[in-house]
């Protein structure tokens, strides 16, 4: 079975500084990986997804993630944090046992942006 | 937003009572999912459906049942609610394909007192 591990439950950065949210995955074959964002009391929004077409994936709001197979990592980055980036972020892997599709979530990283 | 509607959005119920949450989609997607979100656990899969009348268990299915009699509706039932089922419940939908993302509803906040 596939799984994801988000290495930090909380990350704090100052506005204007880089953001790094770490995710490692476990997979027996080539995975599909996603990052979702959840703002307070809101639903989940897709930031970006890795589909094996390119290892560097660009998403919305200036976020990007790099798939590194050798490190089994899919870390999320942004060059310059904005106050509106404060939210919880989830790394997700798509699993498909027996031809059905399931989405396995990490435990989340809460990003705090300091003024 | 994808056409997903969850109802109710908020509910308070008493221990031991049955509760049904509804997820309705207008996207005609094959797959539908129910997750629960709890602090420190992320989202955990309760049950999912891969077609009408085709459902399977997720990792936290005990105490929950589901039904899907139409493509657009996926019901989650708590047969006898317990305080441990106090949570935020999310419905999600997706199409077919390993690279297809899931789309989520706005969530239902359920409190069992």
Short mmCIF file of C-alpha atoms in Angstrom, two decimals:
data_model
loop_
_atom_site.label_atom_id
_atom_site.label_comp_id
_atom_site.label_asym_id
_atom_site.label_seq_id
_atom_site.Cartn_x
_atom_site.Cartn_y
_atom_site.Cartn_z
CA UNK A 1 0.00 0.00 0.00
CA UNK A 2 1.14 3.51 -0.70
CA UNK A 3 1.55 6.18 1.96
CA UNK A 4 2.79 9.72 2.45
CA UNK A 5 4.64 11.30 5.35
CA UNK A 6 4.61 15.02 5.93
CA UNK A 7 7.70 15.71 7.93
CA UNK A 8 6.55 18.89 9.68
CA UNK A 9 3.22 19.40 11.38
CA UNK A 10 3.81 23.17 11.70
CA UNK A 11 5.97 25.57 9.72
CA UNK A 12 6.39 29.29 10.42
CA UNK A 13 7.94 31.73 7.97
CA UNK A 14 8.12 35.48 7.68
CA UNK A 15 6.27 37.20 4.90
CA UNK A 16 8.49 37.50 1.83
CA UNK A 17 10.73 34.54 2.74
CA UNK A 18 10.77 31.13 1.03
CA UNK A 19 8.41 28.33 1.95
CA UNK A 20 9.39 24.65 2.10
CA UNK A 21 6.84 21.98 3.05
CA UNK A 22 8.25 18.47 3.02
CA UNK A 23 6.60 15.29 1.85
CA UNK A 24 7.98 11.78 1.43
CA UNK A 25 6.03 8.99 -0.18
CA UNK A 26 6.13 5.25 -0.21
CA UNK A 27 5.16 3.51 -3.40
CA UNK A 28 5.77 0.22 -5.10
CA UNK A 29 5.32 1.78 -8.54
CA UNK A 30 5.23 5.18 -10.19
CA UNK A 31 2.87 7.27 -8.07
CA UNK A 32 0.53 10.12 -8.74
CA UNK A 33 1.11 12.84 -6.17
CA UNK A 34 -0.86 15.92 -5.27
CA UNK A 35 -0.72 18.91 -2.97
CA UNK A 36 -3.95 20.37 -1.60
CA UNK A 37 -4.48 23.49 0.48
CA UNK A 38 -7.18 24.09 3.06
CA UNK A 39 -7.84 27.57 4.37
CA UNK A 40 -9.55 27.86 7.77
CA UNK A 41 -13.07 26.46 7.77
CA UNK A 42 -12.93 25.84 4.04
CA UNK A 43 -12.85 22.86 1.73
CA UNK A 44 -9.77 21.52 -0.04
CA UNK A 45 -8.31 23.07 -3.17
CA UNK A 46 -5.84 21.43 -5.52
CA UNK A 47 -2.51 23.29 -5.67
CA UNK A 48 -0.71 21.02 -8.11
CA UNK A 49 -0.26 17.43 -9.23
CA UNK A 50 2.55 15.23 -10.47
CA UNK A 51 1.64 13.02 -13.40
CA UNK A 52 5.11 11.83 -14.57
CA UNK A 53 5.20 14.30 -17.49
CA UNK A 54 7.75 16.55 -15.74
CA UNK A 55 9.53 16.30 -12.41
CA UNK A 56 9.11 20.01 -11.62
CA UNK A 57 5.45 20.84 -11.33
CA UNK A 58 4.08 24.35 -11.19
CA UNK A 59 0.83 25.06 -9.43
CA UNK A 60 -1.39 27.93 -8.51
CA UNK A 61 -0.41 30.98 -6.46
CA UNK A 62 3.31 30.60 -7.19
CA UNK A 63 3.73 27.17 -5.62
CA UNK A 64 5.76 24.42 -7.20
CA UNK A 65 6.92 20.95 -6.26
CA UNK A 66 9.73 18.71 -7.43
CA UNK A 67 9.37 14.96 -7.74
CA UNK A 68 12.59 13.18 -6.76
CA UNK A 69 12.33 9.46 -7.24
CA UNK A 70 15.74 8.72 -5.72
CA UNK A 71 14.69 10.47 -2.52
CA UNK A 72 11.01 9.45 -2.69
CA UNK A 73 10.16 13.08 -2.05
CA UNK A 74 7.67 15.63 -3.36
CA UNK A 75 8.42 18.80 -1.46
CA UNK A 76 6.31 21.94 -1.95
CA UNK A 77 8.04 25.29 -2.31
CA UNK A 78 7.28 28.94 -2.90
CA UNK A 79 9.94 31.64 -3.32
CA UNK A 80 8.17 34.31 -1.30
CA UNK A 81 5.46 33.75 1.29
CA UNK A 82 2.37 35.92 1.40
CA UNK A 83 0.04 36.38 4.34
CA UNK A 84 -2.73 34.72 2.34
CA UNK A 85 -0.66 31.50 2.18
CA UNK A 86 -1.42 30.78 5.83
CA UNK A 87 -3.35 27.52 5.68
CA UNK A 88 -3.01 23.78 6.09
CA UNK A 89 -1.35 21.84 3.30
CA UNK A 90 -1.81 18.17 2.49
CA UNK A 91 0.38 15.89 0.43
CA UNK A 92 -1.66 13.14 -1.22
CA UNK A 93 -0.80 9.98 -3.14
CA UNK A 94 -3.18 8.18 -5.44
CA UNK A 95 -3.42 4.47 -4.89
CA UNK A 96 -5.18 2.06 -7.20
CA UNK A 97 -5.45 -1.42 -5.79
CA UNK A 98 -7.32 -3.77 -8.07
CA UNK A 99 -8.11 -1.04 -10.56
CA UNK A 100 -9.98 1.25 -8.16
CA UNK A 101 -8.65 4.63 -7.13
CA UNK A 102 -8.09 5.94 -3.63
CA UNK A 103 -6.45 9.10 -2.34
CA UNK A 104 -4.19 8.67 0.69
CA UNK A 105 -3.53 11.82 2.72
CA UNK A 106 -0.61 12.90 4.81
CA UNK A 107 -1.35 14.30 8.24
CA UNK A 108 -0.97 17.89 7.06
CA UNK A 109 1.37 20.83 7.61
CA UNK A 110 -0.01 24.02 9.06
CA UNK A 111 1.78 27.03 7.57
CA UNK A 112 1.93 30.21 9.58
CA UNK A 113 3.10 33.42 7.91
CA UNK A 114 4.46 36.13 10.19
CA UNK A 115 4.19 39.79 9.29
CA UNK B 1 -15.85 24.68 -7.72
CA UNK B 2 -16.80 21.23 -8.89
CA UNK B 3 -20.49 20.50 -8.55
CA UNK B 4 -20.49 18.81 -5.17
CA UNK B 5 -23.03 19.57 -2.49
CA UNK B 6 -22.95 18.15 1.00
CA UNK B 7 -25.94 18.24 3.32
CA UNK B 8 -26.37 19.12 6.03
CA UNK B 9 -23.43 21.46 6.56
CA UNK B 10 -23.74 21.32 10.32
CA UNK B 11 -25.43 18.85 12.61
CA UNK B 12 -25.60 18.18 16.30
CA UNK B 13 -26.96 14.81 17.33
CA UNK B 14 -27.21 12.67 20.43
CA UNK B 15 -25.23 9.54 21.15
CA UNK B 16 -26.98 6.43 19.89
CA UNK B 17 -29.05 8.09 17.18
CA UNK B 18 -28.67 7.28 13.48
CA UNK B 19 -27.35 10.01 11.20
CA UNK B 20 -27.20 10.22 7.43
CA UNK B 21 -25.02 12.62 5.49
CA UNK B 22 -25.63 13.22 1.83
CA UNK B 23 -23.25 14.00 -0.99
CA UNK B 24 -24.66 15.07 -4.34
CA UNK B 25 -22.61 15.65 -7.51
CA UNK B 26 -23.51 17.11 -10.87
CA UNK B 27 -20.26 16.08 -12.63
CA UNK B 28 -21.23 12.50 -13.48
CA UNK B 29 -17.95 11.25 -12.00
CA UNK B 30 -17.61 7.55 -11.38
CA UNK B 31 -15.78 7.67 -8.06
CA UNK B 32 -17.12 9.11 -4.82
CA UNK B 33 -15.49 9.12 -1.41
CA UNK B 34 -16.23 9.91 2.21
CA UNK B 35 -13.43 11.14 4.43
CA UNK B 36 -13.29 12.36 7.99
CA UNK B 37 -10.90 15.05 9.13
CA UNK B 38 -9.55 15.15 12.65
CA UNK B 39 -6.66 17.22 14.06
CA UNK B 40 -3.34 15.47 13.65
CA UNK B 41 -4.76 12.80 11.34
CA UNK B 42 -5.30 14.61 8.09
CA UNK B 43 -8.16 13.13 6.08
CA UNK B 44 -8.89 9.46 6.51
CA UNK B 45 -10.93 7.44 4.06
CA UNK B 46 -14.13 5.95 5.45
CA UNK B 47 -15.74 4.37 2.38
CA UNK B 48 -15.64 4.89 -1.32
CA UNK B 49 -17.69 3.99 -4.36
CA UNK B 50 -16.54 3.08 -7.83
CA UNK B 51 -19.99 2.89 -9.39
CA UNK B 52 -23.67 2.56 -8.63
CA UNK B 53 -24.09 -0.05 -5.91
CA UNK B 54 -20.31 -0.65 -5.90
CA UNK B 55 -18.70 0.38 -2.64
CA UNK B 56 -15.73 -0.61 -0.54
CA UNK B 57 -14.28 0.10 2.87
CA UNK B 58 -11.57 2.58 3.65
CA UNK B 59 -9.23 2.64 6.61
CA UNK B 60 -11.76 3.85 9.23
CA UNK B 61 -15.01 2.20 8.20
CA UNK B 62 -16.14 0.76 11.54
CA UNK B 63 -19.47 2.26 12.61
CA UNK B 64 -20.25 3.63 9.15
CA UNK B 65 -22.19 2.35 6.17
CA UNK B 66 -22.74 3.83 2.71
CA UNK B 67 -25.09 3.52 -0.18
CA UNK B 68 -25.05 4.64 -3.77
CA UNK B 69 -28.25 3.99 -5.68
CA UNK B 70 -27.64 6.72 -8.28
CA UNK B 71 -24.48 8.06 -9.88
CA UNK B 72 -25.02 11.49 -8.35
CA UNK B 73 -25.71 10.56 -4.72
CA UNK B 74 -23.53 8.94 -2.09
CA UNK B 75 -24.93 8.58 1.41
CA UNK B 76 -22.95 8.04 4.59
CA UNK B 77 -24.82 6.61 7.57
CA UNK B 78 -23.72 6.42 11.15
CA UNK B 79 -25.87 3.59 12.45
CA UNK B 80 -25.59 4.62 16.10
CA UNK B 81 -23.58 7.78 16.56
CA UNK B 82 -20.82 7.91 19.18
CA UNK B 83 -18.81 10.83 20.51
CA UNK B 84 -15.73 9.48 18.69
CA UNK B 85 -17.54 10.19 15.42
CA UNK B 86 -17.58 13.91 16.12
CA UNK B 87 -15.61 15.20 13.16
CA UNK B 88 -15.70 17.10 9.91
CA UNK B 89 -16.79 14.91 7.03
CA UNK B 90 -15.78 15.56 3.45
CA UNK B 91 -17.18 14.08 0.30
CA UNK B 92 -14.97 13.88 -2.77
CA UNK B 93 -15.42 12.86 -6.39
CA UNK B 94 -13.04 11.89 -9.14
CA UNK B 95 -13.02 10.59 -12.67
CA UNK B 96 -11.20 7.56 -13.95
CA UNK B 97 -7.42 7.55 -14.25
CA UNK B 98 -4.43 7.39 -11.95
CA UNK B 99 -3.53 11.02 -12.59
CA UNK B 100 -6.98 12.38 -12.01
CA UNK B 101 -7.37 14.63 -9.02
CA UNK B 102 -10.18 14.49 -6.50
CA UNK B 103 -12.58 17.37 -5.97
CA UNK B 104 -13.96 18.03 -2.52
CA UNK B 105 -17.18 19.30 -1.07
CA UNK B 106 -17.32 22.00 1.59
CA UNK B 107 -17.61 19.57 4.46
CA UNK B 108 -20.16 18.68 7.14
CA UNK B 109 -19.37 19.43 10.75
CA UNK B 110 -20.95 16.73 12.91
CA UNK B 111 -21.06 16.94 16.68
CA UNK B 112 -22.24 13.96 18.72
CA UNK B 113 -23.20 14.89 22.28
#
